Amino acid sequence: MKRLENKVAIITGSASGIGKEIAFTFGKDGAKIVCADFNEEGLQQTVSELNDLGIEAIGLKVNVTTEEDIAKMIDGALEHFKTVDILVNNAGVVDQMQAAANVTDEVWERVMNINVTSIMRAVRKILPIFIEKGTGNIINMASISGLTGGRGGLAYTASKHAVVGMTKNIASQYGPQNIRCNAIGPAHVPTPLTMNMSNVDEYGMQVATRGVNLMTKAGTTNEIANIALFLASEESAYVNGVTIAADFGWSAY
Ligand SMILES: NC(=O)c1ccc[n+]([C@@H]2O[C@H](COP(=O)([O-])OP(=O)(O)OC[C@H]3O[C@@H](n4cnc5c(N)ncnc54)[C@H](O)[C@@H]3O)[C@@H](O)[C@H]2O)c1
């Protein structure tokens, strides 16, 4: 029996990088996939690659910063698959490593809207469904910047600390209703997010990368997706409210 047999999973930010890999990993283990992203071309590509593998998947064009689209995402999943079992809040953006003295309101608001507010809204919308089902599983994509202070810009670090905090809060408040909420904190994983950074804040980058030589190696999207699979499956049934650092011991130093 596959680990996610007949489970329905919504994955935000699944047109690219880690989210796309999670879609494949869940799909290969039996899940039906709802891909949600605002990159329409990447979205269609992911869905057609999933379908080519015989995985049931639909794509919904969603900008996670709007409440309307969050509603469209969850209602669309329910309409198509009749239920939702797993919500992966993965969509996220970086902050050009802007240090506290240089952070702009524009970057701060963009990062907070995409990385934090979108999760609050998606969770607020899915919880009544999970409560009614008597079960549910939420996985949030945090970052090593949510567990440490010096590895990103101010807005990104604050946003990912918020994700870690929301993860604990949701687990603590809804664990009694058999709902789990965990997070993953990757270090460096080569994806378009990290490879295409532009307009980088020179000071922020310089101070945030002081400890990079202590990172043994970068991770792969597959290694992160396998952690998501563990958290989505019954293998992690007794795990709730944690953020798993995925950094090969970088933050353990
Ligand atoms: N790659 C890394 O090194 C790394 C490290 C730590 C944490 N993360 C986190 O992992 C997550 C995924 O990042 P990735 O590296 O796969 O990046 P990526 O850029 O490859 O993928 C992010 C996806 O999110 C989508 N997205 C962005 N804003 C959106 C919006 N408003 N509405 C809908 N979709 C939106 C993008 O279109 C893209 O498909 C992010 O939350 C990121 O912060 C990544």
PDB file of C-alpha atoms and ligand atoms in Angstrom:
ATOM      1  CA  MET A   1       0.000   0.000   0.000  1.00  0.00           C
ATOM      2  CA  LYS A   2       1.329   3.400  -0.945  1.00  0.00           C
ATOM      3  CA  ARG A   3       1.814   5.824   1.929  1.00  0.00           C
ATOM      4  CA  LEU A   4      -0.565   8.506   0.635  1.00  0.00           C
ATOM      5  CA  GLU A   5      -3.046   6.230  -1.155  1.00  0.00           C
ATOM      6  CA  ASN A   6      -6.221   8.199  -1.992  1.00  0.00           C
ATOM      7  CA  LYS A   7      -5.097  11.262  -0.055  1.00  0.00           C
ATOM      8  CA  VAL A   8      -5.728  14.647  -1.668  1.00  0.00           C
ATOM      9  CA  ALA A   9      -2.921  17.168  -1.276  1.00  0.00           C
ATOM     10  CA  ILE A  10      -2.923  20.866  -2.144  1.00  0.00           C
ATOM     11  CA  ILE A  11       0.601  22.148  -2.757  1.00  0.00           C
ATOM     12  CA  THR A  12       1.212  25.880  -3.208  1.00  0.00           C
ATOM     13  CA  GLY A  13       4.190  27.050  -5.250  1.00  0.00           C
ATOM     14  CA  SER A  14       4.258  23.741  -7.129  1.00  0.00           C
ATOM     15  CA  ALA A  15       5.131  25.154 -10.555  1.00  0.00           C
ATOM     16  CA  SER A  16       8.823  25.093  -9.620  1.00  0.00           C
ATOM     17  CA  GLY A  17      11.566  23.936  -7.275  1.00  0.00           C
ATOM     18  CA  ILE A  18      10.732  22.270  -3.968  1.00  0.00           C
ATOM     19  CA  GLY A  19       6.936  22.451  -4.406  1.00  0.00           C
ATOM     20  CA  LYS A  20       7.107  20.744  -7.799  1.00  0.00           C
ATOM     21  CA  GLU A  21       9.241  17.959  -6.334  1.00  0.00           C
ATOM     22  CA  ILE A  22       6.791  17.517  -3.446  1.00  0.00           C
ATOM     23  CA  ALA A  23       3.991  17.131  -6.016  1.00  0.00           C
ATOM     24  CA  PHE A  24       5.880  14.293  -7.736  1.00  0.00           C
ATOM     25  CA  THR A  25       6.913  12.622  -4.485  1.00  0.00           C
ATOM     26  CA  PHE A  26       3.370  12.675  -3.061  1.00  0.00           C
ATOM     27  CA  GLY A  27       1.863  11.638  -6.402  1.00  0.00           C
ATOM     28  CA  LYS A  28       4.205   8.662  -6.772  1.00  0.00           C
ATOM     29  CA  ASP A  29       3.139   7.557  -3.279  1.00  0.00           C
ATOM     30  CA  GLY A  30      -0.544   7.541  -4.190  1.00  0.00           C
ATOM     31  CA  ALA A  31      -1.768  11.093  -3.563  1.00  0.00           C
ATOM     32  CA  LYS A  32      -4.048  13.085  -5.832  1.00  0.00           C
ATOM     33  CA  ILE A  33      -2.500  16.473  -6.365  1.00  0.00           C
ATOM     34  CA  VAL A  34      -3.840  20.010  -6.541  1.00  0.00           C
ATOM     35  CA  CYS A  35      -1.054  22.228  -7.867  1.00  0.00           C
ATOM     36  CA  ALA A  36      -1.508  25.906  -6.991  1.00  0.00           C
ATOM     37  CA  ASP A  37       0.755  28.625  -8.339  1.00  0.00           C
ATOM     38  CA  PHE A  38       0.535  31.956 -10.137  1.00  0.00           C
ATOM     39  CA  ASN A  39       3.041  30.882 -12.768  1.00  0.00           C
ATOM     40  CA  GLU A  40       0.536  29.497 -15.246  1.00  0.00           C
ATOM     41  CA  GLU A  41       3.064  28.065 -17.680  1.00  0.00           C
ATOM     42  CA  GLY A  42       5.026  26.225 -14.975  1.00  0.00           C
ATOM     43  CA  LEU A  43       1.765  25.060 -13.447  1.00  0.00           C
ATOM     44  CA  GLN A  44       0.509  23.479 -16.673  1.00  0.00           C
ATOM     45  CA  GLN A  45       3.920  21.880 -17.217  1.00  0.00           C
ATOM     46  CA  THR A  46       3.897  20.313 -13.728  1.00  0.00           C
ATOM     47  CA  VAL A  47       0.349  19.015 -14.153  1.00  0.00           C
ATOM     48  CA  SER A  48       1.040  17.497 -17.560  1.00  0.00           C
ATOM     49  CA  GLU A  49       4.240  15.819 -16.283  1.00  0.00           C
ATOM     50  CA  LEU A  50       2.268  14.405 -13.327  1.00  0.00           C
ATOM     51  CA  ASN A  51      -0.529  13.190 -15.604  1.00  0.00           C
ATOM     52  CA  ASP A  52       2.058  11.562 -17.914  1.00  0.00           C
ATOM     53  CA  LEU A  53       3.148   9.466 -14.920  1.00  0.00           C
ATOM     54  CA  GLY A  54      -0.451   8.399 -14.323  1.00  0.00           C
ATOM     55  CA  ILE A  55      -0.829  10.699 -11.312  1.00  0.00           C
ATOM     56  CA  GLU A  56      -4.230  12.368 -10.880  1.00  0.00           C
ATOM     57  CA  ALA A  57      -3.542  16.095 -10.719  1.00  0.00           C
ATOM     58  CA  ILE A  58      -5.179  19.418 -11.443  1.00  0.00           C
ATOM     59  CA  GLY A  59      -3.667  22.893 -11.660  1.00  0.00           C
ATOM     60  CA  LEU A  60      -5.259  26.017 -10.196  1.00  0.00           C
ATOM     61  CA  LYS A  61      -3.910  29.456 -11.013  1.00  0.00           C
ATOM     62  CA  VAL A  62      -3.659  31.045  -7.598  1.00  0.00           C
ATOM     63  CA  ASN A  63      -1.970  34.135  -6.252  1.00  0.00           C
ATOM     64  CA  VAL A  64      -1.596  33.191  -2.593  1.00  0.00           C
ATOM     65  CA  THR A  65      -1.616  36.848  -1.561  1.00  0.00           C
ATOM     66  CA  THR A  66      -5.313  37.248  -2.330  1.00  0.00           C
ATOM     67  CA  GLU A  67      -8.014  35.843  -0.090  1.00  0.00           C
ATOM     68  CA  GLU A  68     -10.208  35.280  -3.133  1.00  0.00           C
ATOM     69  CA  ASP A  69      -7.600  33.009  -4.743  1.00  0.00           C
ATOM     70  CA  ILE A  70      -7.030  31.092  -1.507  1.00  0.00           C
ATOM     71  CA  ALA A  71     -10.773  30.419  -1.414  1.00  0.00           C
ATOM     72  CA  LYS A  72     -10.688  29.439  -5.108  1.00  0.00           C
ATOM     73  CA  MET A  73      -7.831  27.019  -4.372  1.00  0.00           C
ATOM     74  CA  ILE A  74      -9.567  25.188  -1.532  1.00  0.00           C
ATOM     75  CA  ASP A  75     -13.051  25.269  -3.078  1.00  0.00           C
ATOM     76  CA  GLY A  76     -11.578  24.123  -6.406  1.00  0.00           C
ATOM     77  CA  ALA A  77      -9.847  21.170  -4.730  1.00  0.00           C
ATOM     78  CA  LEU A  78     -13.068  20.198  -2.929  1.00  0.00           C
ATOM     79  CA  GLU A  79     -15.093  20.522  -6.091  1.00  0.00           C
ATOM     80  CA  HIS A  80     -12.759  18.284  -8.078  1.00  0.00           C
ATOM     81  CA  PHE A  81     -11.669  15.683  -5.520  1.00  0.00           C
ATOM     82  CA  LYS A  82     -14.539  16.027  -2.961  1.00  0.00           C
ATOM     83  CA  THR A  83     -12.088  16.249  -0.060  1.00  0.00           C
ATOM     84  CA  VAL A  84      -8.687  17.583   1.046  1.00  0.00           C
ATOM     85  CA  ASP A  85      -6.360  15.709   3.422  1.00  0.00           C
ATOM     86  CA  ILE A  86      -3.060  17.575   3.197  1.00  0.00           C
ATOM     87  CA  LEU A  87      -2.239  21.266   2.725  1.00  0.00           C
ATOM     88  CA  VAL A  88       1.366  22.147   1.885  1.00  0.00           C
ATOM     89  CA  ASN A  89       2.008  25.888   2.242  1.00  0.00           C
ATOM     90  CA  ASN A  90       5.183  26.058   0.203  1.00  0.00           C
ATOM     91  CA  ALA A  91       4.972  29.192  -1.996  1.00  0.00           C
ATOM     92  CA  GLY A  92       7.530  31.729  -0.881  1.00  0.00           C
ATOM     93  CA  VAL A  93       9.887  34.481  -1.974  1.00  0.00           C
ATOM     94  CA  VAL A  94      13.202  35.925  -0.784  1.00  0.00           C
ATOM     95  CA  ASP A  95      14.090  39.478   0.241  1.00  0.00           C
ATOM     96  CA  GLN A  96      17.300  40.261  -1.667  1.00  0.00           C
ATOM     97  CA  MET A  97      19.092  39.780   1.671  1.00  0.00           C
ATOM     98  CA  GLN A  98      18.136  43.303   2.752  1.00  0.00           C
ATOM     99  CA  ALA A  99      19.708  44.059   6.132  1.00  0.00           C
ATOM    100  CA  ALA A 100      17.721  45.981   8.778  1.00  0.00           C
ATOM    101  CA  ALA A 101      19.182  49.381   7.842  1.00  0.00           C
ATOM    102  CA  ASN A 102      18.315  48.875   4.173  1.00  0.00           C
ATOM    103  CA  VAL A 103      14.976  47.064   4.183  1.00  0.00           C
ATOM    104  CA  THR A 104      12.319  48.753   2.049  1.00  0.00           C
ATOM    105  CA  ASP A 105       8.620  48.792   2.898  1.00  0.00           C
ATOM    106  CA  GLU A 106       7.929  47.286  -0.500  1.00  0.00           C
ATOM    107  CA  VAL A 107      10.114  44.219   0.081  1.00  0.00           C
ATOM    108  CA  TRP A 108       8.928  43.848   3.685  1.00  0.00           C
ATOM    109  CA  GLU A 109       5.252  43.878   2.656  1.00  0.00           C
ATOM    110  CA  ARG A 110       5.751  41.564  -0.321  1.00  0.00           C
ATOM    111  CA  VAL A 111       7.667  39.001   1.724  1.00  0.00           C
ATOM    112  CA  MET A 112       5.195  39.126   4.622  1.00  0.00           C
ATOM    113  CA  ASN A 113       2.184  38.837   2.297  1.00  0.00           C
ATOM    114  CA  ILE A 114       3.523  35.861   0.364  1.00  0.00           C
ATOM    115  CA  ASN A 115       5.399  34.016   3.128  1.00  0.00           C
ATOM    116  CA  VAL A 116       3.157  34.680   6.144  1.00  0.00           C
ATOM    117  CA  THR A 117      -0.313  36.140   5.472  1.00  0.00           C
ATOM    118  CA  SER A 118      -1.022  33.589   2.739  1.00  0.00           C
ATOM    119  CA  ILE A 119      -0.439  30.734   5.208  1.00  0.00           C
ATOM    120  CA  MET A 120      -2.711  32.293   7.824  1.00  0.00           C
ATOM    121  CA  ARG A 121      -5.479  32.617   5.222  1.00  0.00           C
ATOM    122  CA  ALA A 122      -5.073  29.117   3.793  1.00  0.00           C
ATOM    123  CA  VAL A 123      -5.041  27.596   7.270  1.00  0.00           C
ATOM    124  CA  ARG A 124      -8.073  29.660   8.331  1.00  0.00           C
ATOM    125  CA  LYS A 125      -9.985  28.372   5.314  1.00  0.00           C
ATOM    126  CA  ILE A 126      -8.932  24.702   5.579  1.00  0.00           C
ATOM    127  CA  LEU A 127      -9.376  24.226   9.340  1.00  0.00           C
ATOM    128  CA  PRO A 128     -13.198  23.998   9.348  1.00  0.00           C
ATOM    129  CA  ILE A 129     -12.901  21.271   6.693  1.00  0.00           C
ATOM    130  CA  PHE A 130     -10.295  19.348   8.702  1.00  0.00           C
ATOM    131  CA  ILE A 131     -12.285  19.792  11.924  1.00  0.00           C
ATOM    132  CA  GLU A 132     -15.373  18.375  10.265  1.00  0.00           C
ATOM    133  CA  LYS A 133     -13.372  15.422   8.897  1.00  0.00           C
ATOM    134  CA  GLY A 134     -11.813  14.823  12.325  1.00  0.00           C
ATOM    135  CA  THR A 135      -8.339  14.802  10.789  1.00  0.00           C
ATOM    136  CA  GLY A 136      -6.003  16.918   8.673  1.00  0.00           C
ATOM    137  CA  ASN A 137      -2.364  17.560   7.928  1.00  0.00           C
ATOM    138  CA  ILE A 138      -0.689  20.931   7.318  1.00  0.00           C
ATOM    139  CA  ILE A 139       2.938  21.253   6.238  1.00  0.00           C
ATOM    140  CA  ASN A 140       4.535  24.690   6.089  1.00  0.00           C
ATOM    141  CA  MET A 141       7.755  25.528   4.258  1.00  0.00           C
ATOM    142  CA  ALA A 142       9.860  27.503   6.706  1.00  0.00           C
ATOM    143  CA  SER A 143      13.633  27.850   6.296  1.00  0.00           C
ATOM    144  CA  ILE A 144      16.779  27.594   8.327  1.00  0.00           C
ATOM    145  CA  SER A 145      16.227  31.381   8.533  1.00  0.00           C
ATOM    146  CA  GLY A 146      13.195  30.594  10.689  1.00  0.00           C
ATOM    147  CA  LEU A 147      15.372  28.789  13.204  1.00  0.00           C
ATOM    148  CA  THR A 148      18.499  30.970  13.185  1.00  0.00           C
ATOM    149  CA  GLY A 149      19.053  34.722  13.074  1.00  0.00           C
ATOM    150  CA  GLY A 150      21.898  35.409  10.737  1.00  0.00           C
ATOM    151  CA  ARG A 151      21.340  33.580   7.481  1.00  0.00           C
ATOM    152  CA  GLY A 152      18.947  35.848   5.570  1.00  0.00           C
ATOM    153  CA  GLY A 153      17.719  39.423   5.301  1.00  0.00           C
ATOM    154  CA  LEU A 154      15.453  40.972   7.951  1.00  0.00           C
ATOM    155  CA  ALA A 155      12.106  40.438   6.218  1.00  0.00           C
ATOM    156  CA  TYR A 156      12.819  36.838   5.170  1.00  0.00           C
ATOM    157  CA  THR A 157      14.130  35.928   8.639  1.00  0.00           C
ATOM    158  CA  ALA A 158      11.107  37.535  10.320  1.00  0.00           C
ATOM    159  CA  SER A 159       8.711  35.835   7.891  1.00  0.00           C
ATOM    160  CA  LYS A 160      10.159  32.370   8.417  1.00  0.00           C
ATOM    161  CA  HIS A 161      10.236  32.824  12.220  1.00  0.00           C
ATOM    162  CA  ALA A 162       6.535  33.653  11.865  1.00  0.00           C
ATOM    163  CA  VAL A 163       6.017  30.402   9.947  1.00  0.00           C
ATOM    164  CA  VAL A 164       7.741  28.426  12.720  1.00  0.00           C
ATOM    165  CA  GLY A 165       5.586  30.198  15.332  1.00  0.00           C
ATOM    166  CA  MET A 166       2.343  29.669  13.411  1.00  0.00           C
ATOM    167  CA  THR A 167       3.248  25.993  13.016  1.00  0.00           C
ATOM    168  CA  LYS A 168       3.572  25.553  16.788  1.00  0.00           C
ATOM    169  CA  ASN A 169       0.444  27.592  17.495  1.00  0.00           C
ATOM    170  CA  ILE A 170      -1.735  25.668  15.035  1.00  0.00           C
ATOM    171  CA  ALA A 171      -0.428  22.308  16.306  1.00  0.00           C
ATOM    172  CA  SER A 172      -1.029  23.289  19.888  1.00  0.00           C
ATOM    173  CA  GLN A 173      -4.525  24.630  19.278  1.00  0.00           C
ATOM    174  CA  TYR A 174      -5.801  21.997  16.839  1.00  0.00           C
ATOM    175  CA  GLY A 175      -3.830  18.904  17.885  1.00  0.00           C
ATOM    176  CA  PRO A 176      -6.736  18.105  20.232  1.00  0.00           C
ATOM    177  CA  GLN A 177      -8.908  17.880  17.088  1.00  0.00           C
ATOM    178  CA  ASN A 178      -6.508  15.388  15.495  1.00  0.00           C
ATOM    179  CA  ILE A 179      -4.970  17.962  13.165  1.00  0.00           C
ATOM    180  CA  ARG A 180      -1.215  18.047  12.665  1.00  0.00           C
ATOM    181  CA  CYS A 181       0.879  21.013  11.556  1.00  0.00           C
ATOM    182  CA  ASN A 182       4.625  20.729  11.014  1.00  0.00           C
ATOM    183  CA  ALA A 183       7.241  22.617   9.037  1.00  0.00           C
ATOM    184  CA  ILE A 184      10.520  22.095   7.211  1.00  0.00           C
ATOM    185  CA  GLY A 185      13.524  24.389   7.508  1.00  0.00           C
ATOM    186  CA  PRO A 186      15.832  23.873   4.522  1.00  0.00           C
ATOM    187  CA  ALA A 187      19.264  25.479   4.321  1.00  0.00           C
ATOM    188  CA  HIS A 188      20.439  25.901   0.743  1.00  0.00           C
ATOM    189  CA  VAL A 189      18.682  24.052  -2.064  1.00  0.00           C
ATOM    190  CA  PRO A 190      19.535  25.109  -5.616  1.00  0.00           C
ATOM    191  CA  THR A 191      16.225  26.190  -7.215  1.00  0.00           C
ATOM    192  CA  PRO A 192      15.178  29.222  -9.305  1.00  0.00           C
ATOM    193  CA  LEU A 193      14.554  31.027  -5.969  1.00  0.00           C
ATOM    194  CA  THR A 194      18.174  30.887  -4.883  1.00  0.00           C
ATOM    195  CA  MET A 195      19.856  30.809  -8.275  1.00  0.00           C
ATOM    196  CA  ASN A 196      18.126  33.892  -9.766  1.00  0.00           C
ATOM    197  CA  MET A 197      18.540  36.444  -6.963  1.00  0.00           C
ATOM    198  CA  SER A 198      18.879  39.984  -8.274  1.00  0.00           C
ATOM    199  CA  ASN A 199      19.407  43.438  -6.716  1.00  0.00           C
ATOM    200  CA  VAL A 200      21.034  41.799  -3.725  1.00  0.00           C
ATOM    201  CA  ASP A 201      21.840  44.006  -0.724  1.00  0.00           C
ATOM    202  CA  GLU A 202      25.618  43.921  -0.562  1.00  0.00           C
ATOM    203  CA  TYR A 203      25.976  44.342   3.207  1.00  0.00           C
ATOM    204  CA  GLY A 204      23.128  41.925   3.958  1.00  0.00           C
ATOM    205  CA  MET A 205      24.630  39.273   1.701  1.00  0.00           C
ATOM    206  CA  GLN A 206      28.120  39.742   3.124  1.00  0.00           C
ATOM    207  CA  VAL A 207      27.042  39.272   6.751  1.00  0.00           C
ATOM    208  CA  ALA A 208      24.503  36.514   6.029  1.00  0.00           C
ATOM    209  CA  THR A 209      27.052  34.358   4.236  1.00  0.00           C
ATOM    210  CA  ARG A 210      29.833  34.550   6.855  1.00  0.00           C
ATOM    211  CA  GLY A 211      29.079  31.009   8.042  1.00  0.00           C
ATOM    212  CA  VAL A 212      28.481  29.402   4.665  1.00  0.00           C
ATOM    213  CA  ASN A 213      31.826  27.606   4.764  1.00  0.00           C
ATOM    214  CA  LEU A 214      30.425  25.677   7.755  1.00  0.00           C
ATOM    215  CA  MET A 215      27.613  24.246   5.627  1.00  0.00           C
ATOM    216  CA  THR A 216      28.778  20.774   4.632  1.00  0.00           C
ATOM    217  CA  LYS A 217      26.678  20.589   1.488  1.00  0.00           C
ATOM    218  CA  ALA A 218      23.615  21.946  -0.264  1.00  0.00           C
ATOM    219  CA  GLY A 219      20.397  19.936  -0.223  1.00  0.00           C
ATOM    220  CA  THR A 220      18.350  18.662  -3.137  1.00  0.00           C
ATOM    221  CA  THR A 221      14.657  19.201  -3.824  1.00  0.00           C
ATOM    222  CA  ASN A 222      14.267  15.439  -3.512  1.00  0.00           C
ATOM    223  CA  GLU A 223      15.727  15.421   0.007  1.00  0.00           C
ATOM    224  CA  ILE A 224      13.278  18.144   1.082  1.00  0.00           C
ATOM    225  CA  ALA A 225      10.324  16.413  -0.605  1.00  0.00           C
ATOM    226  CA  ASN A 226      11.138  13.197   1.284  1.00  0.00           C
ATOM    227  CA  ILE A 227      10.837  15.073   4.584  1.00  0.00           C
ATOM    228  CA  ALA A 228       7.467  16.432   3.420  1.00  0.00           C
ATOM    229  CA  LEU A 229       6.415  12.858   2.580  1.00  0.00           C
ATOM    230  CA  PHE A 230       7.389  11.706   6.076  1.00  0.00           C
ATOM    231  CA  LEU A 231       5.379  14.551   7.626  1.00  0.00           C
ATOM    232  CA  ALA A 232       2.388  13.859   5.352  1.00  0.00           C
ATOM    233  CA  SER A 233       2.323  10.138   6.110  1.00  0.00           C
ATOM    234  CA  GLU A 234       1.322   8.116   9.156  1.00  0.00           C
ATOM    235  CA  GLU A 235       5.016   7.425   9.800  1.00  0.00           C
ATOM    236  CA  SER A 236       5.087  10.787  11.578  1.00  0.00           C
ATOM    237  CA  ALA A 237       1.761  10.263  13.379  1.00  0.00           C
ATOM    238  CA  TYR A 238       3.213  11.355  16.769  1.00  0.00           C
ATOM    239  CA  VAL A 239       4.964  14.467  15.383  1.00  0.00           C
ATOM    240  CA  ASN A 240       3.123  17.768  15.756  1.00  0.00           C
ATOM    241  CA  GLY A 241       4.288  21.389  15.927  1.00  0.00           C
ATOM    242  CA  VAL A 242       7.908  20.845  14.934  1.00  0.00           C
ATOM    243  CA  THR A 243      10.104  22.421  12.281  1.00  0.00           C
ATOM    244  CA  ILE A 244      12.591  19.904  10.934  1.00  0.00           C
ATOM    245  CA  ALA A 245      15.907  21.584  10.114  1.00  0.00           C
ATOM    246  CA  ALA A 246      17.008  20.246   6.743  1.00  0.00           C
ATOM    247  CA  ASP A 247      20.576  21.502   6.686  1.00  0.00           C
ATOM    248  CA  PHE A 248      22.863  18.490   7.166  1.00  0.00           C
ATOM    249  CA  GLY A 249      23.828  19.827  10.599  1.00  0.00           C
ATOM    250  CA  TRP A 250      24.682  23.404   9.579  1.00  0.00           C
ATOM    251  CA  SER A 251      22.604  24.907  12.390  1.00  0.00           C
ATOM    252  CA  ALA A 252      23.808  22.245  14.816  1.00  0.00           C
ATOM    253  CA  TYR A 253      27.261  23.832  14.851  1.00  0.00           C
TER     254      TYR A 253
HETATM  255  N1  LIG B   1      15.633  26.892  -2.174  1.00  0.00           N
HETATM  256  C1  LIG B   1      16.110  27.094  -0.960  1.00  0.00           C
HETATM  257  O1  LIG B   1      17.328  27.111  -0.713  1.00  0.00           O
HETATM  258  C2  LIG B   1      15.159  27.304   0.189  1.00  0.00           C
HETATM  259  C3  LIG B   1      15.680  27.313   1.494  1.00  0.00           C
HETATM  260  C4  LIG B   1      14.814  27.505   2.554  1.00  0.00           C
HETATM  261  C5  LIG B   1      13.462  27.659   2.334  1.00  0.00           C
HETATM  262  N2  LIG B   1      12.985  27.648   1.059  1.00  0.00           N
HETATM  263  C6  LIG B   1      11.543  27.844   0.886  1.00  0.00           C
HETATM  264  O2  LIG B   1      11.021  26.850   0.049  1.00  0.00           O
HETATM  265  C7  LIG B   1       9.855  27.342  -0.612  1.00  0.00           C
HETATM  266  C8  LIG B   1       9.931  27.014  -2.092  1.00  0.00           C
HETATM  267  O3  LIG B   1      11.053  27.675  -2.640  1.00  0.00           O
HETATM  268  P1  LIG B   1      11.847  27.154  -3.921  1.00  0.00           P
HETATM  269  O4  LIG B   1      13.283  27.225  -3.573  1.00  0.00           O
HETATM  270  O5  LIG B   1      11.276  25.893  -4.434  1.00  0.00           O
HETATM  271  O6  LIG B   1      11.552  28.387  -4.907  1.00  0.00           O
HETATM  272  P2  LIG B   1      10.971  28.479  -6.397  1.00  0.00           P
HETATM  273  O7  LIG B   1      11.085  29.925  -6.748  1.00  0.00           O
HETATM  274  O8  LIG B   1      11.592  27.463  -7.268  1.00  0.00           O
HETATM  275  O9  LIG B   1       9.433  28.093  -6.180  1.00  0.00           O
HETATM  276  C9  LIG B   1       8.531  28.942  -5.525  1.00  0.00           C
HETATM  277  C10 LIG B   1       7.192  28.853  -6.234  1.00  0.00           C
HETATM  278  O10 LIG B   1       6.278  29.705  -5.529  1.00  0.00           O
HETATM  279  C11 LIG B   1       5.510  30.393  -6.494  1.00  0.00           C
HETATM  280  N3  LIG B   1       4.987  31.633  -5.931  1.00  0.00           N
HETATM  281  C12 LIG B   1       5.692  32.706  -5.491  1.00  0.00           C
HETATM  282  N4  LIG B   1       4.861  33.681  -5.117  1.00  0.00           N
HETATM  283  C13 LIG B   1       3.592  33.214  -5.313  1.00  0.00           C
HETATM  284  C14 LIG B   1       2.302  33.759  -5.140  1.00  0.00           C
HETATM  285  N5  LIG B   1       2.124  34.998  -4.670  1.00  0.00           N
HETATM  286  N6  LIG B   1       1.228  32.979  -5.423  1.00  0.00           N
HETATM  287  C15 LIG B   1       1.381  31.731  -5.918  1.00  0.00           C
HETATM  288  N7  LIG B   1       2.589  31.171  -6.133  1.00  0.00           N
HETATM  289  C16 LIG B   1       3.676  31.905  -5.834  1.00  0.00           C
HETATM  290  C17 LIG B   1       6.467  30.664  -7.664  1.00  0.00           C
HETATM  291  O11 LIG B   1       5.775  30.933  -8.879  1.00  0.00           O
HETATM  292  C18 LIG B   1       7.245  29.352  -7.694  1.00  0.00           C
HETATM  293  O12 LIG B   1       6.660  28.412  -8.552  1.00  0.00           O
HETATM  294  C19 LIG B   1       9.778  28.840  -0.276  1.00  0.00           C
HETATM  295  O13 LIG B   1       8.832  29.037   0.757  1.00  0.00           O
HETATM  296  C20 LIG B   1      11.179  29.153   0.216  1.00  0.00           C
HETATM  297  O14 LIG B   1      11.211  30.245   1.119  1.00  0.00           O
HETATM  298  C21 LIG B   1      13.791  27.476  -0.022  1.00  0.00           C
END
